[in-house]
Coordinates of C-alpha atoms in Angstrom, one line a residue:
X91 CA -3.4 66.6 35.1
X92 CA -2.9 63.4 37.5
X93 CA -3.7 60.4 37.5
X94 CA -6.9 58.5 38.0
X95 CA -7.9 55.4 40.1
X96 CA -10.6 53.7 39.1
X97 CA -12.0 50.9 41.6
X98 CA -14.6 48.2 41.0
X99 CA -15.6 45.8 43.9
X100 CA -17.2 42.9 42.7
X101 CA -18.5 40.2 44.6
X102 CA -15.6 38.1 44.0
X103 CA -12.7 40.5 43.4
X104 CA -12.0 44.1 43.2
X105 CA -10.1 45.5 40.3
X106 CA -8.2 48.5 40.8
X107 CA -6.4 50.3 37.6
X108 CA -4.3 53.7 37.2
X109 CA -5.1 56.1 34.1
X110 CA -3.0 58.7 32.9
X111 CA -5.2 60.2 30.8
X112 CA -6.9 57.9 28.6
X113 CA -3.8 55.6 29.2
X114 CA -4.0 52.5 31.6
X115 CA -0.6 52.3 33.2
X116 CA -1.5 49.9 35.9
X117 CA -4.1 47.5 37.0
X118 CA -4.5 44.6 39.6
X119 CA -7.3 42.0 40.4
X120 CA -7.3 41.5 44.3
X121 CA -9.8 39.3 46.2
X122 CA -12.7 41.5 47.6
X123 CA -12.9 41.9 51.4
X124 CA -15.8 43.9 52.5
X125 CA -14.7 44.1 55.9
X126 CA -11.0 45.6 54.9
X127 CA -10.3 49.3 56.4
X128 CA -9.6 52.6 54.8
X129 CA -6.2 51.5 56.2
X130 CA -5.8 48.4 54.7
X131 CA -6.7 49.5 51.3
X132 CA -4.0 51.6 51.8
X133 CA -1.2 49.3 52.9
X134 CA -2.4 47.0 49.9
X135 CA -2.5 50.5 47.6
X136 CA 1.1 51.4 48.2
X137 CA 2.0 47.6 48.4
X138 CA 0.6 47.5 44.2
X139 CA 2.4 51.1 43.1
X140 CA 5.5 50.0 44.5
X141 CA 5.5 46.9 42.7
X142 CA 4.7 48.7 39.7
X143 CA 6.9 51.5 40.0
X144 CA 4.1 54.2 40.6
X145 CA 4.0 57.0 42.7
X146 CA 1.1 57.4 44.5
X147 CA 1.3 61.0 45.1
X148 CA 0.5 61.5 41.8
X149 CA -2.8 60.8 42.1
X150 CA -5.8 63.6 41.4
X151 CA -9.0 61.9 42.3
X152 CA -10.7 58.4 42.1
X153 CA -13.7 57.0 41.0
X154 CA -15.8 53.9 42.6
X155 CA -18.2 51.4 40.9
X156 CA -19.4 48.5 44.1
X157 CA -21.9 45.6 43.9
X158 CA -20.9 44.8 47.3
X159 CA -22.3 48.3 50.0
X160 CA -20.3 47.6 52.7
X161 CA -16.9 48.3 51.1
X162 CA -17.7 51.1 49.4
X163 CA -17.1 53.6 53.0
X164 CA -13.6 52.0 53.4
X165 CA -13.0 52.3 49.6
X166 CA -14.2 56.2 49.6
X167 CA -12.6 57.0 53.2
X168 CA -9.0 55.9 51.6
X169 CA -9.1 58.7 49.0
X170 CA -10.3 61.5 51.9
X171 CA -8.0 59.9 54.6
X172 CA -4.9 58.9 52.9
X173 CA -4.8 60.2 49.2
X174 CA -6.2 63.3 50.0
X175 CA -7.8 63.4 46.5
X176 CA -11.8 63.5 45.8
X177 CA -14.0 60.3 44.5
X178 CA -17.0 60.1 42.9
X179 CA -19.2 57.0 43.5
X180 CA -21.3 55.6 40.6
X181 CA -25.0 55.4 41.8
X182 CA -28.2 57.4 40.9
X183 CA -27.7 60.7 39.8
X184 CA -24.6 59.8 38.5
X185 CA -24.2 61.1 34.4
X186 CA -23.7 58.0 32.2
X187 CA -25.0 59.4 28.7
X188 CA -27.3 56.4 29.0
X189 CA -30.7 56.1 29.1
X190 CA -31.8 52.9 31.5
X191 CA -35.1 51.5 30.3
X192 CA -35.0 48.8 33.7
X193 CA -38.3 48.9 35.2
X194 CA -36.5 50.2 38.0
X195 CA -33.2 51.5 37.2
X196 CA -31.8 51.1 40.9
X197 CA -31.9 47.9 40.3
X198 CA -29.4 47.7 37.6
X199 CA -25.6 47.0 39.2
X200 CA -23.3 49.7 38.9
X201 CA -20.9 47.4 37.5
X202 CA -23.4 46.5 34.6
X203 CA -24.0 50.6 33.6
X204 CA -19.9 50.8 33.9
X205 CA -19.6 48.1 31.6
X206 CA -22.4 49.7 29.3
X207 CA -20.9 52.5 29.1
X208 CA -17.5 51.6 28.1
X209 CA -19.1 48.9 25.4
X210 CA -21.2 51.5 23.9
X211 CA -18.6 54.3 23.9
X212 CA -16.2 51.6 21.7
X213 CA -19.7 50.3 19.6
X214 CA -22.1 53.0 18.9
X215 CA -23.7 51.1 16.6
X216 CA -25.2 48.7 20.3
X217 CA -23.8 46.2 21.6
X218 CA -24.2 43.1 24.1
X219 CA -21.8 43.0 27.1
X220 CA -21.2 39.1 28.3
X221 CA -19.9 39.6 31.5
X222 CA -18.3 36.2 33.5
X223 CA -18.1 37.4 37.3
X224 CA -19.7 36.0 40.2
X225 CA -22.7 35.8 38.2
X226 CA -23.2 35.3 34.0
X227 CA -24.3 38.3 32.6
X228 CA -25.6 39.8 28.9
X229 CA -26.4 43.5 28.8
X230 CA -28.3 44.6 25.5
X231 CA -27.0 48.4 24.5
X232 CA -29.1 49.9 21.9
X233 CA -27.6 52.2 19.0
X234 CA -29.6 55.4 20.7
X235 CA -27.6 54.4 23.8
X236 CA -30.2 53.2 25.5
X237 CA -30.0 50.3 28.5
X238 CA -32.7 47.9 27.6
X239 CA -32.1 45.3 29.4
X240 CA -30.4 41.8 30.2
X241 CA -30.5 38.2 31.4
X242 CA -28.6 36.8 34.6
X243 CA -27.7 33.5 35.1
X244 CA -25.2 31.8 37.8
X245 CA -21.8 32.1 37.2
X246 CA -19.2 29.5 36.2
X247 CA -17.5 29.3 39.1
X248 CA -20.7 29.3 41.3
X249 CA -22.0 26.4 39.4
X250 CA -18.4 24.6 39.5
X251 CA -18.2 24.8 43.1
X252 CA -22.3 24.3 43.4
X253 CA -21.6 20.5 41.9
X254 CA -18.8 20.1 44.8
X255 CA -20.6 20.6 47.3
X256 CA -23.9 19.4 46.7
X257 CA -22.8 15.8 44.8
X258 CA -21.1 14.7 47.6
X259 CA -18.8 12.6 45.1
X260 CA -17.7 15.0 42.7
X261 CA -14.3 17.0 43.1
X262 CA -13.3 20.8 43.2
X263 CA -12.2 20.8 39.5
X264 CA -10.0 23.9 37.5
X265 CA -11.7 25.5 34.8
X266 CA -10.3 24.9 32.0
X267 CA -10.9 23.8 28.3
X268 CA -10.8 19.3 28.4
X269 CA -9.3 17.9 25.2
X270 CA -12.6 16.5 24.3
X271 CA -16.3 16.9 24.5
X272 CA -16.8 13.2 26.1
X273 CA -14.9 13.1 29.4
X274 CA -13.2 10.0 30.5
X275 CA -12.7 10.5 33.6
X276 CA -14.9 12.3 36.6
X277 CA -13.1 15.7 36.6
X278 CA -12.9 15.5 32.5
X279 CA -16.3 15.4 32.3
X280 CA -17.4 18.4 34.8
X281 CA -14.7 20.2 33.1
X282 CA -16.5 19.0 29.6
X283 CA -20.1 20.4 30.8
X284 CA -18.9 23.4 32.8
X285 CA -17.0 24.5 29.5
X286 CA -19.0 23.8 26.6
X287 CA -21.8 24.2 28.8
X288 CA -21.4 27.4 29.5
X289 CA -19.9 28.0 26.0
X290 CA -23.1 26.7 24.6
X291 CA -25.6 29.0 27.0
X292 CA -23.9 32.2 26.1
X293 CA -24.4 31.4 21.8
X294 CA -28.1 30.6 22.9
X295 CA -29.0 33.4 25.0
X296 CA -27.5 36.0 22.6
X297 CA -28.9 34.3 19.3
X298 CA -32.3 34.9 21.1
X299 CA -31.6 38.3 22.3
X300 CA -30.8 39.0 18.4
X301 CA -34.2 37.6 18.5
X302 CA -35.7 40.7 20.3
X303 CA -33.5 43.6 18.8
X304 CA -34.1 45.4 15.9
X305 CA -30.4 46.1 15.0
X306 CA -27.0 44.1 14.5
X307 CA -25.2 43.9 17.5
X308 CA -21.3 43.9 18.6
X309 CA -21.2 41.1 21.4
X310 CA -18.3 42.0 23.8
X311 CA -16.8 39.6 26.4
X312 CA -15.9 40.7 29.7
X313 CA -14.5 39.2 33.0
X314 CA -11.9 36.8 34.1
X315 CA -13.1 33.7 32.7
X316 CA -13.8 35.8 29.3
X317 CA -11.2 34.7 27.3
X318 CA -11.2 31.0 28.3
X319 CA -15.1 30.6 27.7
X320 CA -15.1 33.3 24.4
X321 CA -12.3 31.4 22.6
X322 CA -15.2 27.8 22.4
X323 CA -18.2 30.9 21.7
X324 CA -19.3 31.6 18.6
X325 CA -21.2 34.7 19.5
X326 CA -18.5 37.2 21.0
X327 CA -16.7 39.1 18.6
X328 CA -13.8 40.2 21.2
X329 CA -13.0 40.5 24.7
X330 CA -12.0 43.1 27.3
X331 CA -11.3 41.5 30.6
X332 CA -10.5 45.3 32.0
X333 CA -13.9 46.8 30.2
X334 CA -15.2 48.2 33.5
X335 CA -12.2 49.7 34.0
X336 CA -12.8 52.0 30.7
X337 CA -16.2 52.9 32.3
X338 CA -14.9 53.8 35.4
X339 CA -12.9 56.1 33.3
X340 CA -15.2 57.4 31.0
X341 CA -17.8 58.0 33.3
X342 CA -15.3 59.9 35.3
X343 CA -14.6 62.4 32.9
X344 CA -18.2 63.2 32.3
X345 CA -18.8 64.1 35.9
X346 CA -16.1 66.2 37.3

């Protein structure tokens, strides 16, 4: 058996990892492009293997989770073209082994059924996926493995960059944790609320979810900023920057 890529294009950044078997062996966070060629991708491809001692010739297929339509051609035409190895993009008619209860199921990001997935394979008993990307995220996983549903809001670096540009004497700031709640200075203080603000709004919007459900749920974080924002939260249990990842994988397996 050889190994598997697994690709997910985000708004943001695209996250490319390397199973051998159940086994991640490599994985790299690059900044998404959706105007980057087949050919490109795999320049960049051979560029990441190399640096991590892989052989790309070793690769047996691919599988491809996008929020962002564009890329997906160039992202499918480098496994035909230059891998010569077959891909399955995740979209409708796609076996998950869960059941979306969206109105409209189309609706749902591929990346949020990934993540789903790969939350509920690791908590059968349901779950809630907090997801930080480009937006804020909570998916609610029922134990029957059911989709139900979930809440977006902006993300964290959307909102950081929002106050840049729209006060026009605030700073770019870092996100990072301040060494206090009450900033005394003006980047301490959008530091202060961007943290603990967003700390605060995930705890609230999954003690009211808990609200809704009928059953005790893990609560997963998930995303770059996960660890940063879950380690002030007193709602997720753990976190899993490379959850999707898992998805990609599982939902691999239970399609080809």
């Amino acid at each position: 058996m050889g190994e598997l890529i697994a690709v997910d294009v985000g708004n943001s950044n695209t996250v490319i990892g390397v199973f051998s078997g159940a086994e991640l062996v490599g994985h790299w966070r690059v900044q998404t492009n959706a105007r980057r060629t087949s050919d490109e991708y795999a320049l960049l491809l051979r560029q990441l293997f190399t640096l991590s001692g892989l052989d790309p010739a070793g690769i047996s297929g691919g599988i491809v989770a996008s929020v962002v339509p564009p890329a997906v051609a160039a992202v499918a035409d480098l496994f035909e073209r230059h891998l010569s190895a077959p891909v399955h993009v995740v979209g409708p008619g796609t076996r998950t082994g869960i059941q979306i209860l969206y109105e409209n199921p189309r609706e749902v990001g591929a990346d949020r059924i990934v993540n789903a997935v790969a939350a509920f394979d690791a908590h059968p008993e349901g779950c809630i996926v907090v997801d930080f990307g480009t937006a804020t995220t909570w998916d609610v996983i029922t134990p029957k493995g059911q989709y139900l549903g979930g809440v977006i809001a902006p993300g964290v670096k959307i909102s950081a960059e929002a106050l840049y540009q729209r006060a026009s004497k605030l700073p770019r700031v870092d996100i990072s944790k301040p060494k206090q709640v009450i900033g005394r200075n003006t980047i301490a203080s959008m530091q202060s609320g961007i943290y603990y603000g967003y700390a605060g709004m995930v705890d609230a919007v999954v003690e009211r979810i808990r609200e809704e459900i009928d059953f005790e749920p893990a609560v997963i974080g998930t995303g770059g900023l996960a660890a940063l924002i879950a380690a002030e939260s007193n709602s997720i249990d753990a976190t899993n920057e490379l959850l999707t990842l898992t998805g990609l994988r599982l939902i691999y397996e239970r399609n080809r």
